[in-house]
Coordinates of N, CA, C and O and ligand atoms in Angstrom, one line a residue:
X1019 N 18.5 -37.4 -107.7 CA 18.7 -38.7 -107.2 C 17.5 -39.1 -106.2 O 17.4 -38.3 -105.4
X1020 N 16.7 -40.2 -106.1 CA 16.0 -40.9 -105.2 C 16.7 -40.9 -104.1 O 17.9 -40.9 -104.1
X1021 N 15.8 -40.9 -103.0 CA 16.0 -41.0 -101.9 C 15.7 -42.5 -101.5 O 15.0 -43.2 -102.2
X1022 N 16.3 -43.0 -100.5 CA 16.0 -44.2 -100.2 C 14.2 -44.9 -99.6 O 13.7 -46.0 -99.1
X1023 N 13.6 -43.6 -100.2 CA 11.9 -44.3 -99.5 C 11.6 -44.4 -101.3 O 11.2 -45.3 -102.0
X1024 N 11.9 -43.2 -101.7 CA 11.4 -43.6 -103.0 C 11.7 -44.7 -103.8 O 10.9 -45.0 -104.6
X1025 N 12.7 -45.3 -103.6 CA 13.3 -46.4 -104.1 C 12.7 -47.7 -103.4 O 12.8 -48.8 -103.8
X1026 N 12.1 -47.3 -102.3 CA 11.3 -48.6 -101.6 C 9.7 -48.2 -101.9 O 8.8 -49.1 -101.9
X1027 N 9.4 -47.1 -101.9 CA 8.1 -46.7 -103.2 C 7.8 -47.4 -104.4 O 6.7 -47.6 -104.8
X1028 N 9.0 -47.7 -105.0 CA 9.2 -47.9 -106.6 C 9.8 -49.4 -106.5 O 10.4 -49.8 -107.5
X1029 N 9.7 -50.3 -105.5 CA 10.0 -51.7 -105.2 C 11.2 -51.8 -105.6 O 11.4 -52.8 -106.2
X1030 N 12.7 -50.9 -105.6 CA 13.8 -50.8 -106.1 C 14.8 -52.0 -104.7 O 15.8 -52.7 -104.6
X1031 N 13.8 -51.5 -103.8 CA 14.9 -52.1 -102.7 C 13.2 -52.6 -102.1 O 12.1 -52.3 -102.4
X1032 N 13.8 -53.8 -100.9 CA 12.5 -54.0 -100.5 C 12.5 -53.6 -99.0 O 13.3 -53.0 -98.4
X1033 N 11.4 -54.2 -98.6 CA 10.7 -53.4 -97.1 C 9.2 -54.1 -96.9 O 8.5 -54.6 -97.8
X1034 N 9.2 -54.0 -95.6 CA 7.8 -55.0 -95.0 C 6.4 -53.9 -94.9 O 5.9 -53.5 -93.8
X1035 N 6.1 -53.5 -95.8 CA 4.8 -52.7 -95.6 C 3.8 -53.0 -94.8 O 3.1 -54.0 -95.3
X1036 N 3.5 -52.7 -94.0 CA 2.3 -51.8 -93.3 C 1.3 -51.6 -94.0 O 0.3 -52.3 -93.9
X1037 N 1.4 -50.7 -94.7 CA 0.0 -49.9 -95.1 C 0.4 -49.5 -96.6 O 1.6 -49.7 -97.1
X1038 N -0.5 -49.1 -97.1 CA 0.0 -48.3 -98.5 C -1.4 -48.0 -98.9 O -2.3 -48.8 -98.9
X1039 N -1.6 -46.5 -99.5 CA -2.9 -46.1 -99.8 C -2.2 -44.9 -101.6 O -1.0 -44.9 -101.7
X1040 N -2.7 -44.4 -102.1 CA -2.5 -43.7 -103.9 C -1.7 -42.7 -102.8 O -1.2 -41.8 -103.6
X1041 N -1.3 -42.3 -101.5 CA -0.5 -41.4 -101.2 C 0.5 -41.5 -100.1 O 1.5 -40.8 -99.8
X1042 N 0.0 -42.5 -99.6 CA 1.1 -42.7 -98.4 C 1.2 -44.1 -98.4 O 0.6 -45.0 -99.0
X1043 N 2.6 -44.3 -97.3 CA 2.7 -46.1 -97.5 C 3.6 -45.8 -95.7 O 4.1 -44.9 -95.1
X1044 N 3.5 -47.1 -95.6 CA 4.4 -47.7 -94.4 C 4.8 -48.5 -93.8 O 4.0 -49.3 -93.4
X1045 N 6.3 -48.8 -93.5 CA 6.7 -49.9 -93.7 C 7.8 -50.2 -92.6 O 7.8 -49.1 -92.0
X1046 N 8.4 -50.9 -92.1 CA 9.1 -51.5 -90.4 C 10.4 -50.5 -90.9 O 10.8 -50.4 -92.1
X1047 N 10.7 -50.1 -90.2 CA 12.1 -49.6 -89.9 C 13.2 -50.6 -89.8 O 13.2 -51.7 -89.2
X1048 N 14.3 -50.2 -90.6 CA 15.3 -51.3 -91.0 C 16.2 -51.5 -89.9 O 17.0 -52.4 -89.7
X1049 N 16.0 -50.5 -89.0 CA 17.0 -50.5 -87.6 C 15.9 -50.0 -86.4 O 15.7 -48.9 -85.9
X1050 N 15.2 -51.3 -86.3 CA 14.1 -50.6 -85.5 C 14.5 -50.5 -83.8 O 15.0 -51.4 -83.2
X1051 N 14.0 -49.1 -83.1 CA 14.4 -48.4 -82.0 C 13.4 -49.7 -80.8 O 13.8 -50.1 -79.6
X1052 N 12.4 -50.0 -81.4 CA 11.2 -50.5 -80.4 C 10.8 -51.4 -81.2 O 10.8 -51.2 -82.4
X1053 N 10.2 -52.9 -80.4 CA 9.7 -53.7 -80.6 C 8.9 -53.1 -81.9 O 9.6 -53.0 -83.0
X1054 N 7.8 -52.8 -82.0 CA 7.0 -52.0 -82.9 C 7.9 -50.9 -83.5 O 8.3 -49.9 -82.8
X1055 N 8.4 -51.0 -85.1 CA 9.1 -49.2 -85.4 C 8.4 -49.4 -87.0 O 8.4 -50.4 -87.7
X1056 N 7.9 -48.6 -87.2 CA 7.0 -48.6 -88.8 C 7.2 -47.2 -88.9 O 6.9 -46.5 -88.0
X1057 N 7.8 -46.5 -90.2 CA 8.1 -45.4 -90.8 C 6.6 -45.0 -91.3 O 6.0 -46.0 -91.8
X1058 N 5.9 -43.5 -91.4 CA 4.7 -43.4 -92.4 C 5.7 -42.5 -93.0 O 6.6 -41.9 -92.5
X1059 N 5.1 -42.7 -94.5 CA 5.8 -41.8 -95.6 C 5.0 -41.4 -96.1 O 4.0 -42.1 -96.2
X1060 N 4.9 -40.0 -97.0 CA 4.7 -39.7 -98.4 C 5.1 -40.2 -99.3 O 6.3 -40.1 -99.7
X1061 N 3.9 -40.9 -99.9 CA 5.1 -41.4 -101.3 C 5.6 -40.2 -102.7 O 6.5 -40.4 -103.6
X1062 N 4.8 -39.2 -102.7 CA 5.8 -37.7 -102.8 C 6.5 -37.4 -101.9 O 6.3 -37.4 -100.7
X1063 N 7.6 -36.9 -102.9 CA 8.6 -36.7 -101.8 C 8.5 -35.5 -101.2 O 8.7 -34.6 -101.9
X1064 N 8.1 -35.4 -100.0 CA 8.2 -33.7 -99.5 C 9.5 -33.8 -98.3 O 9.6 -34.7 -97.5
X1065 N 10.4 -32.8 -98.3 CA 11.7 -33.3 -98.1 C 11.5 -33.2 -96.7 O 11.9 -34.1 -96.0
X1066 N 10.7 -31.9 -95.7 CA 10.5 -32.2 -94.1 C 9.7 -31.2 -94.3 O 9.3 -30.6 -95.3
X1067 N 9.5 -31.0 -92.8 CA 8.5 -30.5 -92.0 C 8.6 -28.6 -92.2 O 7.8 -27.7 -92.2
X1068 N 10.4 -28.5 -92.2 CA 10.6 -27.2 -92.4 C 10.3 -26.9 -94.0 O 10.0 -25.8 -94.5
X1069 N 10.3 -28.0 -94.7 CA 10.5 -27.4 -96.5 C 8.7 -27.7 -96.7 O 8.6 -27.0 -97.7
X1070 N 8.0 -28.0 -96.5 CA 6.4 -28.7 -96.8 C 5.3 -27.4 -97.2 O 4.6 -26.8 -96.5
X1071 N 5.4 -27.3 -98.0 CA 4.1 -26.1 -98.6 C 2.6 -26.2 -98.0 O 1.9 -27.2 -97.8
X1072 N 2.4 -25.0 -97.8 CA 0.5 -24.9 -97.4 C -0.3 -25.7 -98.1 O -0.4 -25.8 -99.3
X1073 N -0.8 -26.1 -97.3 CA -1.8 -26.9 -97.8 C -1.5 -28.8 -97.5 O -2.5 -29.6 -97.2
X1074 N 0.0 -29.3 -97.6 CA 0.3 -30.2 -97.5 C 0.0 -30.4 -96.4 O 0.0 -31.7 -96.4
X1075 N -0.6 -29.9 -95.1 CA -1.0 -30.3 -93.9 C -1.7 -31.0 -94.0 O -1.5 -31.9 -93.2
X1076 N -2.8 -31.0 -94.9 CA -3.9 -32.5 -94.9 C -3.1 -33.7 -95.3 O -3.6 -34.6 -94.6
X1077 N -2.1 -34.1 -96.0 CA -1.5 -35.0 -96.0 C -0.8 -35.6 -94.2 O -1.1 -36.5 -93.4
X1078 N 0.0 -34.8 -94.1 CA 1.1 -34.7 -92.6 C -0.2 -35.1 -91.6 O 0.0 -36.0 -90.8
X1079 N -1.4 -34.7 -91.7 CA -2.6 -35.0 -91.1 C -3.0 -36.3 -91.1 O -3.1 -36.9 -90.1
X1080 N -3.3 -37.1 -92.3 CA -3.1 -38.5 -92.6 C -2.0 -39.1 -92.1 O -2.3 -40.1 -91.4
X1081 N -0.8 -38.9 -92.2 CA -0.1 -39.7 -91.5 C 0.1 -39.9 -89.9 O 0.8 -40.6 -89.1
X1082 N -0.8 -39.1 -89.8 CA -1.2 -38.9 -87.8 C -2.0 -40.2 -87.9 O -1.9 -41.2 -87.2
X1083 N -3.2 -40.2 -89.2 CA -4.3 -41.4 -88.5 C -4.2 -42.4 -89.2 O -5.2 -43.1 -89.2
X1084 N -2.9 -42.8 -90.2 CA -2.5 -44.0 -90.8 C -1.8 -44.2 -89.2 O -2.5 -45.1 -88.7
X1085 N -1.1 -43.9 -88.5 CA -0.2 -44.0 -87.5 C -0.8 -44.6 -86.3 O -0.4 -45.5 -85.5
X1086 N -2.4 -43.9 -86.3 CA -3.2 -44.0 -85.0 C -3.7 -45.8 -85.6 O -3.6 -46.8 -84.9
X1087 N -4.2 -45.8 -86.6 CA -4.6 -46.9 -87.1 C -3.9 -48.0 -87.1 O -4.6 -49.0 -86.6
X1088 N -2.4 -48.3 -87.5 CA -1.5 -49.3 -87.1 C -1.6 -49.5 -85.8 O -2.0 -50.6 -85.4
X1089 N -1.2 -48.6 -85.0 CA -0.5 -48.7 -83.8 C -1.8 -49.7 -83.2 O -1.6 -50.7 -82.5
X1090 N -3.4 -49.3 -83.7 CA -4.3 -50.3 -83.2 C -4.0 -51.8 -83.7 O -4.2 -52.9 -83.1
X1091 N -3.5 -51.5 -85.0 CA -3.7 -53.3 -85.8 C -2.3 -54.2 -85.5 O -2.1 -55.3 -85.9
X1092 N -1.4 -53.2 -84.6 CA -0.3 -53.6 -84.2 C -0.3 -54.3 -82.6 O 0.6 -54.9 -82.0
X1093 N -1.6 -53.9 -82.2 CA -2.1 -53.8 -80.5 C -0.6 -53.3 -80.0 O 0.1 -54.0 -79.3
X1094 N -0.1 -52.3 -80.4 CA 0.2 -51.1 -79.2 C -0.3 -49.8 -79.0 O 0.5 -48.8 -78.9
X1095 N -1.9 -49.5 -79.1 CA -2.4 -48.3 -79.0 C -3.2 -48.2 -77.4 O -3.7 -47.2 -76.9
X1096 N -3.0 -49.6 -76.9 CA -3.7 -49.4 -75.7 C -2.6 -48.8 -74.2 O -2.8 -48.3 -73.2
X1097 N -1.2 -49.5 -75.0 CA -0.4 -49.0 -73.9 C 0.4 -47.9 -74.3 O 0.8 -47.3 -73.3
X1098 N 0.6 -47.4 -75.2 CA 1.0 -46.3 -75.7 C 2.0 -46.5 -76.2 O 2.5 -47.6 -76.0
X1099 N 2.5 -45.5 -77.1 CA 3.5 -45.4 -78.4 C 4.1 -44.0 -78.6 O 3.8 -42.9 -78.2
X1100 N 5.0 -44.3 -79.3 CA 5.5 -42.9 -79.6 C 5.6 -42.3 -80.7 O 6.5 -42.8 -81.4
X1101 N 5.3 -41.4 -81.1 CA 5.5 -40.9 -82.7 C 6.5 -39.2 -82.5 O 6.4 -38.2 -81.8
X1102 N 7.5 -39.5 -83.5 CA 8.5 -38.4 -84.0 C 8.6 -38.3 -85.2 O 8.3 -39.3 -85.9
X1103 N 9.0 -37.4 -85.8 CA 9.5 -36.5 -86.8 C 10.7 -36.1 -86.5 O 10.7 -35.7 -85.4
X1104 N 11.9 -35.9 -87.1 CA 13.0 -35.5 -87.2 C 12.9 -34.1 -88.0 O 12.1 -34.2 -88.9
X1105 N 13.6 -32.8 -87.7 CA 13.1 -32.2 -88.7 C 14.6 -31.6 -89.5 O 15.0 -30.6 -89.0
X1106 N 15.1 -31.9 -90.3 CA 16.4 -31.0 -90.6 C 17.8 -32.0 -89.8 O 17.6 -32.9 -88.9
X1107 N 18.9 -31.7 -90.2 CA 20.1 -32.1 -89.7 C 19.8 -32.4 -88.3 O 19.5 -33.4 -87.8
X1108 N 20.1 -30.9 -87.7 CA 19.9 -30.7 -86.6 C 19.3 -30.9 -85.7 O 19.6 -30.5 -84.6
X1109 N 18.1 -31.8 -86.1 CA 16.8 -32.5 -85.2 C 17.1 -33.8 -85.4 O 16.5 -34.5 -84.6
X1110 N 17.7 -34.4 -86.2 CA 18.3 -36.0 -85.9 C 17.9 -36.1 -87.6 O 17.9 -37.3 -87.8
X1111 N 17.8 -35.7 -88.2 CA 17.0 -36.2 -89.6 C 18.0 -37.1 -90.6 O 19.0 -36.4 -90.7
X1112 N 18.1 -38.0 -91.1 CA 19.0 -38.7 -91.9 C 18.6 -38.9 -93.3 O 19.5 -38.8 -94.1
X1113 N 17.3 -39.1 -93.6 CA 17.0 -39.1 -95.0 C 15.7 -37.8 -95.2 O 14.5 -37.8 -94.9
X1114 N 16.5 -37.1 -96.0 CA 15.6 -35.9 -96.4 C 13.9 -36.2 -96.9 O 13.5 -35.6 -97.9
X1115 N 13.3 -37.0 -96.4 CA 11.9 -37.1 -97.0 C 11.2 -37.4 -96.3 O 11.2 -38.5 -95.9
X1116 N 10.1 -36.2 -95.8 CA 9.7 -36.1 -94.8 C 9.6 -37.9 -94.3 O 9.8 -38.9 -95.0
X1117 N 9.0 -38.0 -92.5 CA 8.7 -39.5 -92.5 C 8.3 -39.3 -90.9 O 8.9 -38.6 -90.1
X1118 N 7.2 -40.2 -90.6 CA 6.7 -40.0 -88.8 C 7.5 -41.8 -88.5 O 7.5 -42.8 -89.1
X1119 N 8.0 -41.4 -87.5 CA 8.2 -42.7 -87.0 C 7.2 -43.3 -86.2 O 6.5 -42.4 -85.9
X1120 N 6.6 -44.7 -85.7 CA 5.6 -44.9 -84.6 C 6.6 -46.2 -84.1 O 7.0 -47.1 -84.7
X1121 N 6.6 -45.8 -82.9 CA 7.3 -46.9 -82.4 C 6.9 -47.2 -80.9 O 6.8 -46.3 -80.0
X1122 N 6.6 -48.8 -80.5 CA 6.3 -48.6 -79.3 C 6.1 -50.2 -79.1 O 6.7 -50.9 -79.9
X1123 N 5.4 -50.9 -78.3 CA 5.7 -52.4 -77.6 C 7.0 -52.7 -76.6 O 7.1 -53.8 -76.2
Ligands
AMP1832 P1 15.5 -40.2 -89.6 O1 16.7 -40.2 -88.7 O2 14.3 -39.6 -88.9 O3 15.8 -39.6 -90.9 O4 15.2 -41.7 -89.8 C1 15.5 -42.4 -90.9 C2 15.1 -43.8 -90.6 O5 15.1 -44.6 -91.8 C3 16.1 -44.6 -89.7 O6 15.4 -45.0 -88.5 C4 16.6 -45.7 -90.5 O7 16.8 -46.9 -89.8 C5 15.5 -45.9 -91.5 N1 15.9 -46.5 -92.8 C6 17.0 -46.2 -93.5 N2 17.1 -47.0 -94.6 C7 16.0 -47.8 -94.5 C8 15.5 -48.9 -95.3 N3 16.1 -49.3 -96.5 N4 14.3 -49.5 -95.0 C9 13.7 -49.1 -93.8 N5 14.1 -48.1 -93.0 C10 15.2 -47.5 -93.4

């Protein structure tokens, strides 16, 4: 079954994108924490941070400087921001596919 990003991957449900590039996309958080809340995603699904195979780090790397990049075109990179990862149940995670939050203003 899709997860709920894949399904806003696949324009099944909609969402206010950010960014979108042949591998990642990002889009407002539907219960956003902060003035500024934009999810970066893989639009493969890699389920977290604990499950992510070698090598996927160059991706998880990209979503650091899709992240750094908004937060400038968002103007909150000068006062600072915050970026998390949930990782697993037990780290707050709610939808299994991986996802950085950036939130801040
Ligand atoms: P996490 O707890 O790290 O798994 O965060 C999942 C995030 O996805 C939460 O902040 C939700 O508000 C957000 N979310 C869930 N459904 C949607 C949706 N349809 N569009 C945008 N954000 C969503």
């Amino acid at each position: 079954m899709k997860t709920v990003f894949e399904k806003i991957r696949d324009r099944e449900i909609p969402a206010t994108f950010r960014y979108e590039d042949e591998a990642l996309m990002a889009f407002d958080d539907i219960h956003p924490k902060a003035p500024v809340h934009v999810l970066i995603v893989p639009k493969k699904r890699i389920v977290s941070i604990a499950t992510m195979a070698d090598g996927e780090e160059v991706l998880v790397g990209k979503m650091f400087r899709v992240a750094r990049d908004l937060a400038r075109d968002l103007n909150i990179s000068e006062k600072g921001y915050k970026l998390v990862i949930h990782v697993g149940e037990g780290g707050g995670q709610e939808v299994p596919h991986l996802h950085l939050h950036l939130m801040g203003g």
